[in-house]
XYZ file of C-alpha atoms in Angstrom:
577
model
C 0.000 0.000 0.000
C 1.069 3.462 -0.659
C 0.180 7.125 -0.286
C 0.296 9.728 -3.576
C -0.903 12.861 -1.447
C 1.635 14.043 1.273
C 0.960 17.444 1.230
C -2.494 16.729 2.583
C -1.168 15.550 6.396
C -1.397 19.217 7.236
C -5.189 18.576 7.307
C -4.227 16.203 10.686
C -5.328 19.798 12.628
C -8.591 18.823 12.148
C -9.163 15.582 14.412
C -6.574 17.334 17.077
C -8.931 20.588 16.880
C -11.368 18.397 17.671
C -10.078 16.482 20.237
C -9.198 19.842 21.894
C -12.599 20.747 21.478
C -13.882 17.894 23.540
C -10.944 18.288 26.281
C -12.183 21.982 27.036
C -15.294 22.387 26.950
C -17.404 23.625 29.134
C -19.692 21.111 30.747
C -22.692 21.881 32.489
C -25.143 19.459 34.988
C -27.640 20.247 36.948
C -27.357 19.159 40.601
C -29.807 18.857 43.475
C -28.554 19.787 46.508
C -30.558 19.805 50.020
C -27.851 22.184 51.499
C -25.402 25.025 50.088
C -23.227 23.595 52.498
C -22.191 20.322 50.000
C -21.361 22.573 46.830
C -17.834 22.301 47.981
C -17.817 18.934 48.355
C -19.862 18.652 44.389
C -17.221 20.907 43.259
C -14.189 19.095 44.641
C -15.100 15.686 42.622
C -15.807 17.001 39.560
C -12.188 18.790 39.702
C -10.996 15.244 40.711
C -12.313 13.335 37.884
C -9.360 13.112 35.023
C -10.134 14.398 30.770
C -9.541 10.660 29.961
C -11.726 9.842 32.015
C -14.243 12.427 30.541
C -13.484 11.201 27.338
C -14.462 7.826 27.666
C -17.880 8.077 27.911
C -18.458 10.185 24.855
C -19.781 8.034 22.026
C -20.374 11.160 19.622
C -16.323 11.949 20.641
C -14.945 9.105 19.332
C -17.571 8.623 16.043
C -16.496 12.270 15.484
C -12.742 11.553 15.393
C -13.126 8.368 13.668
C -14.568 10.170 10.784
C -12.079 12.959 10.766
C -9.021 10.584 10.620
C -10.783 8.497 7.924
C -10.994 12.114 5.950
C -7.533 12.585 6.329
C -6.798 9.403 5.725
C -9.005 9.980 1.740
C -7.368 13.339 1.185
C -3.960 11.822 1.481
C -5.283 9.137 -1.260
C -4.071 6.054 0.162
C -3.755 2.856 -2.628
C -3.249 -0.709 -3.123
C -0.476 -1.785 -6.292
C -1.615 -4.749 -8.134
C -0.232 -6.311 -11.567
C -2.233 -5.928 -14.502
C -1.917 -7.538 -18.224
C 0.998 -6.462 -20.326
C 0.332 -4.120 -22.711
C -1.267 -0.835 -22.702
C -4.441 -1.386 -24.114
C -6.046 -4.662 -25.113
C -8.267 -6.480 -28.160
C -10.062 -9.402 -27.625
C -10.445 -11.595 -30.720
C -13.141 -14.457 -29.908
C -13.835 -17.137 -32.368
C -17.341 -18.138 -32.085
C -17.618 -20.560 -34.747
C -19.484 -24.030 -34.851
C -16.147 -25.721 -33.888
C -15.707 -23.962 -30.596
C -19.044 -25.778 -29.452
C -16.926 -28.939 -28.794
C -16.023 -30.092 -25.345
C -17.214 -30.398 -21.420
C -18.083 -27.607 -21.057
C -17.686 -25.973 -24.224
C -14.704 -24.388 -25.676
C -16.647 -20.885 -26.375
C -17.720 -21.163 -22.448
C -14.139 -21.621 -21.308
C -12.900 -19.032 -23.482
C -15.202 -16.537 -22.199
C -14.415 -17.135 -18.612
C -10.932 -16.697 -19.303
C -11.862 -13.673 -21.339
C -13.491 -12.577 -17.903
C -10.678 -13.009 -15.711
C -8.398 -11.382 -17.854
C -10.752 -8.360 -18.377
C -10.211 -7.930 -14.134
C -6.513 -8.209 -14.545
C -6.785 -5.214 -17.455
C -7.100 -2.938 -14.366
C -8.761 -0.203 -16.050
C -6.866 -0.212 -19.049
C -9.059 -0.014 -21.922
C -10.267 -3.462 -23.900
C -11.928 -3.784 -27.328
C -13.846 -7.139 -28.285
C -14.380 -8.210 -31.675
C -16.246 -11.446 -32.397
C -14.721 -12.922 -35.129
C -16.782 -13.734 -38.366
C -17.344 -13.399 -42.443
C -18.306 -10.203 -41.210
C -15.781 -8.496 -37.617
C -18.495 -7.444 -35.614
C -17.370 -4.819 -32.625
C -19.344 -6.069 -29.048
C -17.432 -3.410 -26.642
C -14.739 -0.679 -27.632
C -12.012 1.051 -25.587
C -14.128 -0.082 -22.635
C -12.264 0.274 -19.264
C -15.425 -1.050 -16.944
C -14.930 -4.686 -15.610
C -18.592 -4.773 -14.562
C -19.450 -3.734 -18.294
C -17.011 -6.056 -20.166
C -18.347 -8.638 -17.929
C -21.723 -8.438 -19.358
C -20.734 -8.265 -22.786
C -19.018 -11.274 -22.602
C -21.724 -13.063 -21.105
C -24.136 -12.244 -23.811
C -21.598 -13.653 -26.470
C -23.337 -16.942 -28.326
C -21.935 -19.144 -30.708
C -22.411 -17.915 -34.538
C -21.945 -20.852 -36.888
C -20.104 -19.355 -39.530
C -16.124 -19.790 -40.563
C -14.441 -17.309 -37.966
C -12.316 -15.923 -40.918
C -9.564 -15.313 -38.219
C -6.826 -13.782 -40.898
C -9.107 -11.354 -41.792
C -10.497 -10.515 -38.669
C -7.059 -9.664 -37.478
C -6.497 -7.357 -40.209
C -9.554 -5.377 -39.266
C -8.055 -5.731 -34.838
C -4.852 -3.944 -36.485
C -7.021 -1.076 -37.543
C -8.044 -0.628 -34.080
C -5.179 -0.547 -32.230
C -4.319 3.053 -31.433
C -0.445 2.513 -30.333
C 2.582 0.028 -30.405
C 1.321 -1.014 -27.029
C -1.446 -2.471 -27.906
C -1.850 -6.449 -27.367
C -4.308 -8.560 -29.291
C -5.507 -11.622 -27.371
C -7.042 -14.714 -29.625
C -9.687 -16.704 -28.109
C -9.892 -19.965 -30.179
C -10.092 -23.886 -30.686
C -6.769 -23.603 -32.705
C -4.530 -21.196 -34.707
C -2.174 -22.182 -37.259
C 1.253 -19.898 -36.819
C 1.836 -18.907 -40.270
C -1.181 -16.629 -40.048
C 0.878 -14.485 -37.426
C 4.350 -14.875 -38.870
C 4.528 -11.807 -40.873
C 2.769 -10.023 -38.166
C 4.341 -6.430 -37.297
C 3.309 -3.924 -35.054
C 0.873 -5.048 -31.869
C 1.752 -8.187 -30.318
C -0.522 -11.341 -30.038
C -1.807 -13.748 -27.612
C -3.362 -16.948 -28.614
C -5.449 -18.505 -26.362
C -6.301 -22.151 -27.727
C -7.451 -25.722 -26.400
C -4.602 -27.977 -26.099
C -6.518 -30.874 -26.342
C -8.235 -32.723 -28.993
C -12.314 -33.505 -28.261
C -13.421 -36.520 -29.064
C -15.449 -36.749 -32.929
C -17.507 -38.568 -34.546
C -18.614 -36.578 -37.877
C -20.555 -37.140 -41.183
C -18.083 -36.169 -43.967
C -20.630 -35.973 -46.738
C -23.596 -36.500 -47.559
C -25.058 -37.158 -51.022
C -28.930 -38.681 -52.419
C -28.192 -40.219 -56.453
C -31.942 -40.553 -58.117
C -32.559 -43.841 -59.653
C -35.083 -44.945 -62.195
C -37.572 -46.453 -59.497
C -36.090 -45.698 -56.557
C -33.200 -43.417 -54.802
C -29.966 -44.456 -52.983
C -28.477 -42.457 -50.554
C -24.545 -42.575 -49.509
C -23.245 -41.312 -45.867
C -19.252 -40.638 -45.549
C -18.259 -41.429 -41.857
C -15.086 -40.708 -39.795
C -14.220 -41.213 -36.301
C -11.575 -38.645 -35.357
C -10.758 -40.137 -31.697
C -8.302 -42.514 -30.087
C -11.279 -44.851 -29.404
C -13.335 -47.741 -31.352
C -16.847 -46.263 -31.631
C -19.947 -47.825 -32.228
C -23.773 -46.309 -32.669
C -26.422 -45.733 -34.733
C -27.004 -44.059 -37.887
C -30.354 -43.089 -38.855
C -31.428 -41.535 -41.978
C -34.767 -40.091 -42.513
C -37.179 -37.730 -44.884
C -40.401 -37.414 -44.053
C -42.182 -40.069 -42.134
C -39.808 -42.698 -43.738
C -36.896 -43.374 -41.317
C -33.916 -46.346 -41.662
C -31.642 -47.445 -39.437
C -28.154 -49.008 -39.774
C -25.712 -50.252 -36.821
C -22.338 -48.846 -37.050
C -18.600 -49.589 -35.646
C -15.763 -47.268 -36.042
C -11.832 -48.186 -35.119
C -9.773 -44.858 -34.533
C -8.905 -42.944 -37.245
C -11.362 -45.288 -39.789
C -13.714 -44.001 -42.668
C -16.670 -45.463 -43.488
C -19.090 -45.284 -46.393
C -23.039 -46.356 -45.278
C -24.937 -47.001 -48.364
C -28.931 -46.951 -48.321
C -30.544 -48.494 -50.750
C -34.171 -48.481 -52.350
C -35.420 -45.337 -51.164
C -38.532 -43.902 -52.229
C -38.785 -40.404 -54.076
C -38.140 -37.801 -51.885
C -36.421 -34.417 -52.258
C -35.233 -33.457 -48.739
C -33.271 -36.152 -46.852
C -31.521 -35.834 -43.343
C -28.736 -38.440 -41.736
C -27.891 -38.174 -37.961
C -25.181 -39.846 -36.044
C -26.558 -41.481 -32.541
C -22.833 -41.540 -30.690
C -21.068 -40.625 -28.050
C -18.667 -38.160 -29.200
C -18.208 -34.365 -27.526
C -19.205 -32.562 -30.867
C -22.875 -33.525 -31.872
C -23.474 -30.545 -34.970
C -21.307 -32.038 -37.638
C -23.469 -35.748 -36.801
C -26.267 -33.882 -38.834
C -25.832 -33.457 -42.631
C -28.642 -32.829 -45.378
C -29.175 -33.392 -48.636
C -31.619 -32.020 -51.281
C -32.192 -34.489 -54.280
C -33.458 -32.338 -57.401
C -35.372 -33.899 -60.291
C -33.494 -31.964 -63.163
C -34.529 -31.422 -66.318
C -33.940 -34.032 -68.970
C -32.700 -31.290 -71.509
C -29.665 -29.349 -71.423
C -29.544 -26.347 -74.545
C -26.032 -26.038 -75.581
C -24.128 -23.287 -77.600
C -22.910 -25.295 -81.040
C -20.356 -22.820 -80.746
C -18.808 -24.541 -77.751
C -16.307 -26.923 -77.739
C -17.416 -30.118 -77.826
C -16.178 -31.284 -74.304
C -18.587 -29.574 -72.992
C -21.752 -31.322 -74.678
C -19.539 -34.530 -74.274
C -19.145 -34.400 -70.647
C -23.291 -33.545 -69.813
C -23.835 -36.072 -71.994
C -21.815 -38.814 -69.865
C -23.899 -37.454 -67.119
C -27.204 -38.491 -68.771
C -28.524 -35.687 -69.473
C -30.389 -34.964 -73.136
C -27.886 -32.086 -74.478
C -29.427 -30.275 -77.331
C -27.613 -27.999 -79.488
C -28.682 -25.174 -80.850
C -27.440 -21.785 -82.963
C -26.709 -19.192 -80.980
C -29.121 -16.646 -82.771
C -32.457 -19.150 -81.650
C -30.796 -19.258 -77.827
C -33.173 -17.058 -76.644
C -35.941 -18.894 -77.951
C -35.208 -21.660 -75.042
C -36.843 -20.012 -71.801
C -37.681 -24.175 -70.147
C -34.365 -25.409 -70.398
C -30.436 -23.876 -68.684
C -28.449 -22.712 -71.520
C -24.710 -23.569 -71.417
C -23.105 -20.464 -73.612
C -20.715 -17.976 -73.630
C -22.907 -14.828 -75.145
C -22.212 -12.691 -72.111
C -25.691 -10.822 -72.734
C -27.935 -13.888 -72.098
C -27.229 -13.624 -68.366
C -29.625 -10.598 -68.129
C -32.188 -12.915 -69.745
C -34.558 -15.125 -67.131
C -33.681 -17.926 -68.142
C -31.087 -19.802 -66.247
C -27.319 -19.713 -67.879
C -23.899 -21.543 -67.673
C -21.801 -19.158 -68.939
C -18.387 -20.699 -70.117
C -16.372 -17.822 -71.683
C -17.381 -14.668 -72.598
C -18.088 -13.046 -76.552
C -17.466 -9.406 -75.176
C -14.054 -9.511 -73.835
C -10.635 -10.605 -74.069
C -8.525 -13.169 -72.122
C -5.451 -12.446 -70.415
C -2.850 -14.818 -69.284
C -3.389 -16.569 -65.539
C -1.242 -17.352 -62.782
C -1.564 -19.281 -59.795
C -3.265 -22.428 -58.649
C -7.388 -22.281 -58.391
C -8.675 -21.565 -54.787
C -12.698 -22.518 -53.649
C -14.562 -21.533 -51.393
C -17.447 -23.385 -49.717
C -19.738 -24.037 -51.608
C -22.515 -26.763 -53.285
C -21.128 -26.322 -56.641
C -17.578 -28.344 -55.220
C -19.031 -30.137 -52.801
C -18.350 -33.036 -55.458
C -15.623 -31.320 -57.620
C -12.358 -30.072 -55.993
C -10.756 -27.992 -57.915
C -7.184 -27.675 -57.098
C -5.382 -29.760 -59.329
C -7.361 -28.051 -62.477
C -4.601 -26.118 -64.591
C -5.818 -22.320 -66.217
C -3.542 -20.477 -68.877
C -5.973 -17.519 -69.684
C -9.135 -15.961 -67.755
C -11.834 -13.219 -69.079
C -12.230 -10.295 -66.717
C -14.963 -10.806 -63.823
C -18.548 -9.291 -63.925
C -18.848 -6.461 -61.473
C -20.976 -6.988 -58.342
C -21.221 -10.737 -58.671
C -19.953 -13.568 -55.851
C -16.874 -14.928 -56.428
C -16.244 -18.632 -55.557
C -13.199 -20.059 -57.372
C -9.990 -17.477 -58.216
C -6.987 -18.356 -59.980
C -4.078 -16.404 -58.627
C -6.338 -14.252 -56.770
C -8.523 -13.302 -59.910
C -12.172 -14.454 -60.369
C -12.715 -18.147 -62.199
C -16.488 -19.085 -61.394
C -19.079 -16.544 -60.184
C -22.632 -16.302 -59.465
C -25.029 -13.599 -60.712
C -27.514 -11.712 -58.775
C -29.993 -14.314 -60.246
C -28.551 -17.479 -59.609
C -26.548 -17.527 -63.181
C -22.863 -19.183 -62.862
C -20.174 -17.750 -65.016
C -16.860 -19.804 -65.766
C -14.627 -17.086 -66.853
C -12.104 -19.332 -69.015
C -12.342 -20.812 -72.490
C -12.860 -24.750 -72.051
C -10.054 -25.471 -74.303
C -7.946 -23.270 -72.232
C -7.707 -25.880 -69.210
C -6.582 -28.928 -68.925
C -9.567 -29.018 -67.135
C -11.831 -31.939 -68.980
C -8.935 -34.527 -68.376
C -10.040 -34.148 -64.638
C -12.891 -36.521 -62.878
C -13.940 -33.033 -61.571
C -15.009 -31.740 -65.248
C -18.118 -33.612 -65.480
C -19.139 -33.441 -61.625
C -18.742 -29.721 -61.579
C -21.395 -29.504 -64.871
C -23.264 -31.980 -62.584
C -23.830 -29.836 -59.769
C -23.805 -26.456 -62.095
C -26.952 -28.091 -64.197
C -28.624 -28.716 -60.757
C -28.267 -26.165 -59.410
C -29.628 -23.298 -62.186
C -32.823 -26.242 -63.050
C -33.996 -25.169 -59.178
C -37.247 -26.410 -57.880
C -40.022 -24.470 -57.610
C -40.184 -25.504 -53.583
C -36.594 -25.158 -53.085
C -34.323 -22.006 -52.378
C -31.441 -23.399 -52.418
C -28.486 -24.836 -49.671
C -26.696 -22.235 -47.478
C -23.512 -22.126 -45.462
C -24.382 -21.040 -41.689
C -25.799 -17.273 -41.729
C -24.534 -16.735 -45.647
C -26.026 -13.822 -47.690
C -27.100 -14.151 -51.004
C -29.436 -12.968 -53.846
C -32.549 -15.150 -54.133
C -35.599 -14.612 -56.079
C -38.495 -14.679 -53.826
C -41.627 -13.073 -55.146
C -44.845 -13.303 -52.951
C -48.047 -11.223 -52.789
C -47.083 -10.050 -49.422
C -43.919 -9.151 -50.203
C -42.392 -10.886 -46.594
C -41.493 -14.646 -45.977
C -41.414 -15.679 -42.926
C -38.799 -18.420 -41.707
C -40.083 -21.331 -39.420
C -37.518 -24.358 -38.365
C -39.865 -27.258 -37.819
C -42.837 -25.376 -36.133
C -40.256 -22.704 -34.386
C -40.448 -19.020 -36.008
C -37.083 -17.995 -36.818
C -37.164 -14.413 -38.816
C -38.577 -12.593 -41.252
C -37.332 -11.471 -45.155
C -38.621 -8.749 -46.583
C -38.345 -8.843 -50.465
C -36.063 -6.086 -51.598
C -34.444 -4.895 -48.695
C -30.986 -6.452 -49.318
C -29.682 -10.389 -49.743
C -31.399 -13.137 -48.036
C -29.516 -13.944 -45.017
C -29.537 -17.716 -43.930
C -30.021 -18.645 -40.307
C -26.840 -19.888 -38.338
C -27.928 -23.288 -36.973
C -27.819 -25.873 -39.384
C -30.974 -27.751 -40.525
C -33.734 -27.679 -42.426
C -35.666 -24.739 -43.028
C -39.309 -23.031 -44.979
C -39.625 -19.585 -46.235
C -43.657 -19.269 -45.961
C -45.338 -16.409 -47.356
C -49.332 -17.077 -47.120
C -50.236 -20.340 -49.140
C -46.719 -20.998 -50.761
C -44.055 -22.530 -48.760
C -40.370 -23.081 -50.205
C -37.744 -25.341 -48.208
C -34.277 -24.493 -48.053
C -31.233 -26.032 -45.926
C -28.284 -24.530 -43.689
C -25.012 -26.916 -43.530
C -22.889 -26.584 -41.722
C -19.252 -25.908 -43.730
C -16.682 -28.798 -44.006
C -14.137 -27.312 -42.461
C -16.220 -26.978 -39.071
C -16.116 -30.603 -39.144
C -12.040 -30.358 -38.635
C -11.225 -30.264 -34.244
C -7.734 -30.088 -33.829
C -5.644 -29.530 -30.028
C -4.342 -25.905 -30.484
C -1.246 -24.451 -28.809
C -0.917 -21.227 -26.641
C 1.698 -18.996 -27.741
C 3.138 -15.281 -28.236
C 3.765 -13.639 -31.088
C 5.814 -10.159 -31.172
C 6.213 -8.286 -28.204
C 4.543 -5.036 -26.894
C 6.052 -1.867 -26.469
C 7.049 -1.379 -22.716
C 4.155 0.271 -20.586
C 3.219 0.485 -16.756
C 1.926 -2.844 -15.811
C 1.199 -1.921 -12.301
C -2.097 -0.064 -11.596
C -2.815 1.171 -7.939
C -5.934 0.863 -6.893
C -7.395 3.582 -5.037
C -8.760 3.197 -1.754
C -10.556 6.054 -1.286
C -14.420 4.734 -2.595
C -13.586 2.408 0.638
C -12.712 5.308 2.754
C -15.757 7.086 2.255
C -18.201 4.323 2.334
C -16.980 3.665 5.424
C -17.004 7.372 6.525
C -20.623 7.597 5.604
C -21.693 4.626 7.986
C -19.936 6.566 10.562
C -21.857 9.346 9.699
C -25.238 7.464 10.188
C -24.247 5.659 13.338
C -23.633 9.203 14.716
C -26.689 10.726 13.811
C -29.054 7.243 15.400
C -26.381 8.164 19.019
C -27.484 11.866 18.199
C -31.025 11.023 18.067
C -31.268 8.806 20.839
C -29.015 11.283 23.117
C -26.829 8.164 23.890
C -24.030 9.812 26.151
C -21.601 8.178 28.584
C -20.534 10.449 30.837
């Protein structure tokens, strides 16, 4: 403990003012006498009795100094020295992603009450929290309240979506307003090369060193047949124990069951077999693992159209690989495209993606290639769910349409993207790739052809709280989102992208009489738990890691119960003497 205020002890002439006060005073009592005869004798004790004596039995005396010395005591501002976090001011990056749901208890509830204890030990120093997402959101900034932080923290949930932790980190930099400045990470696991170019504001990671237990569905796929459907479910047990359980796989009132047994490290794959015609199918895991949302996968089985209208100007790789899909490929000249408004077009006449109907676009007519670099990069998404990409070889790409999404780059430039309306571009020539010598070629048209043929019912499958354009046109005007029987939100046509809910499942948009179904899954790379390691990276610039902690709110708490214990001996004209 120390004092900061010296040059207050002067005010120490109080309590002894007071004291002299009490030792002086006059002091008056009436006395009955039957005689003047015994005033001597009165007179005589009351000279004999000592001050200390006097003193002793006056309660408001000693309340009254008590107070004064505790005054003094504030005005020379007494203080406690504690040690507080390195660093002068502090970010808190929390990664609230599906992964971090693992454990007993969970990894997002351990990280938060370490979050809280080290948002006690900040000490008044200011702390920003960001929860990490596809989209840095800001929960508390430059706050210096414990009591505050503390219930900011609390009220963090778990958001589904990919925690995008490199680029949240770039947007924590931003924030930092000095070279003091400390960034703590609050996640499952980190890899280092994010932070090893890293200047400026150190880090903190904050990770679980050890692995939880898994059990996940890998995939998840429903092939139509010509009576009946088979379904397919990819299993792996990522834990250092033989597993066995149940897998169940249901859609509608139809449910089958199938008995399974998993040796560490061991993939499965669960066929199901003569299944009748549904679109929307669900498998669940029944285990005993400590990560239960990646033992939930869906699948939505569309009934494409038989006919596919191809470009004759394409190369023919293209019509040849739909066709070894099984799908009727008609060509057609590219002047009577536009007379197809039933059927997806596969084309490269750039103006036919304003058109309604539904286009592949492979190439464009309106602009010029330019030589690529790099390896092609994916991001989640339906369309490779089947057909990885990185192995495909690109010499030249066309320019990217502004405004659309982006899903496959080579060397950081746009290779596939989506329109506004559900359109997907492939901005290369086909002859350009070495792309049809790969198994990927024909799976990619695959998916592409389902997904622009759409169901009138369906809206499509999203990644966990992903924004995109959708048509949705309804009297109303609003769709309402239910899971099961449980209202979830509302979209309102027109007033920006349709945002999907975070918890995986399956889902209806119901506006009125129509109802369309759509499905959240969760992304693959949630399905990944791996034992993190705590470490430092960089080191902060030197600042004052001991805070003194005033003592005076004490002080004068404890000065105003004085106070009121005075006042009740003052009312009560308690006196001792």
């Amino acid at each position: 403990m120390g004092i900061s205020n010296w040059g207050m002890v002067w005010t120490l002439v109080m309590p002894i003012a007071l004291i002299v006060y009490y030792l002086y005073r006059k002091k008056y009592r009436d006395q009955q006498v039957s005689s003047i005869l015994y005033w001597q004798q009165v007179m005589k004790e009351m000279q004999a009795s000592p001050y200390l004596k006097k003193l002793q039995h006056h309660a408001l005396f000693y309340l009254q100094l008590a107070a004064l010395l505790l005054l003094v005591f504030a005005l020379l501002n007494p203080y406690f020295e504690s040690d507080s976090l390195e660093g002068g001011e502090f970010i808190f990056v929390i990664d609230t992603s599906a992964s971090m749901l693992a454990g007993t208890p969970s990894q997002l509830e351990s990280q938060k009450e370490l979050m809280k204890e080290m948002a006690e030990k900040a000490e008044g120093k200011p702390v920003t929290i960001i929860n990490a997402g596809t989209t840095p959101e800001i929960l508390a900034s430059m706050e210096q309240s414990a009591v505050r932080l503390n219930r900011v923290i609390n009220a963090i949930e778990l958001g589904y979506e990919s925690p995008e932790l490199e680029k949240t980190l770039l947007f924590a930099e931003t924030l930092a307003n000095d070279d003091s400045a400390v960034i703590h990470i609050f996640t499952d696991s980190l890899d280092r090369t994010i932070l090893s170019n890293k200047t400026g504001a150190a880090y903190v990671v904050h990770a679980n060193n050890e692995k939880p237990s898994n059990i996940s569905i890998l995939q998840f796929g429903v092939a139509e047949g010509e009576t009946t459907d088979r379904a397919i479910v990819q299993l792996f047990n990522d834990s250092a124990e033989t597993v066995t359980g149940r897998l169940e796989l249901a859609g509608d009132e139809f449910k089958e069951i199938a008995d399974i047994e998993l040796a560490p490290g061991e993939e499965q794959l669960i066929p199901f077999e003569n299944l009748p015609k549904m679109e929307i199918w669900q498998a669940a895991l029944d285990v005993n693992d400590e990560y239960i949302l990646d033992n939930e996968a869906f699948a939505y089985i569309n009934r494409p159209t038989g006919t596919v209208i191809i470009d004759n100007r394409l190369h023919g790789l293209v019509a040849r690989g739909l066709d070894s899909l099984g799908i009727q490929v008609n060509t057609a000249a590219t002047d009577q495209l536009t007379s197809f408004t039933e059927s997806p077009l596969v084309t490269n006449q750039s103006d036919l993606v304003e058109e309604p109907v539904p286009v592949l676009l492979i190439g464009r007519d309106d602009e010029s290639p330019v030589e690529a670099t790099g390896s092609v990069e994916t991001v989640d998404h339906p369309l490779f769910a089947y057909a990885p990409m990185e192995d495909v070889f690109v010499s030249q790409i066309y320019p990217g349409f502004d405004g659309f999404e982006t899903v496959a780059t080579v060397g950081g430039e746009p290779f596939i993207q989506l329109s506004p309306e559900g359109d997907i571009i492939v901005l290369a020539d086909i002859q350009a790739t070495d792309w049809p010598l790969s198994p990927s070629f024909p799976l990619f048209l695959w998916s592409a052809v389902d997904e622009l043929s759409g169901s009138e019912n369906y809206i499509g499958t999203f990644s966990p709280k992903e924004q995109r354009a959708i048509a949705l046109a309804s009297p109303s005007g609003e769709w309402e989102i239910f899971k099961g029987d449980e209202y979830q939100s509302s979209y309102i046509e027109g007033e920006g992208s349709f945002q999907a809910p975070g918890e995986p499942g399956i889902y209806r948009a119901v506006s009125g009489d129509e109802t369309k179904n759509f499905i959240v899954q969760l992304n693959n790379e949630e399905k990944n738990l791996a034992a993190g390691q705590n470490f430092t990276a960089g080191t902060p610039v030197e600042s004052e890691n001991i805070t003194q902690l005033s003592l005076i709110p004490v002080i004068l708490l404890l000065i105003l119960m004085l106070m009121l214990v005075e006042w009740e001996v003052y009312r009560r004209g308690t006196s001792f003497g």
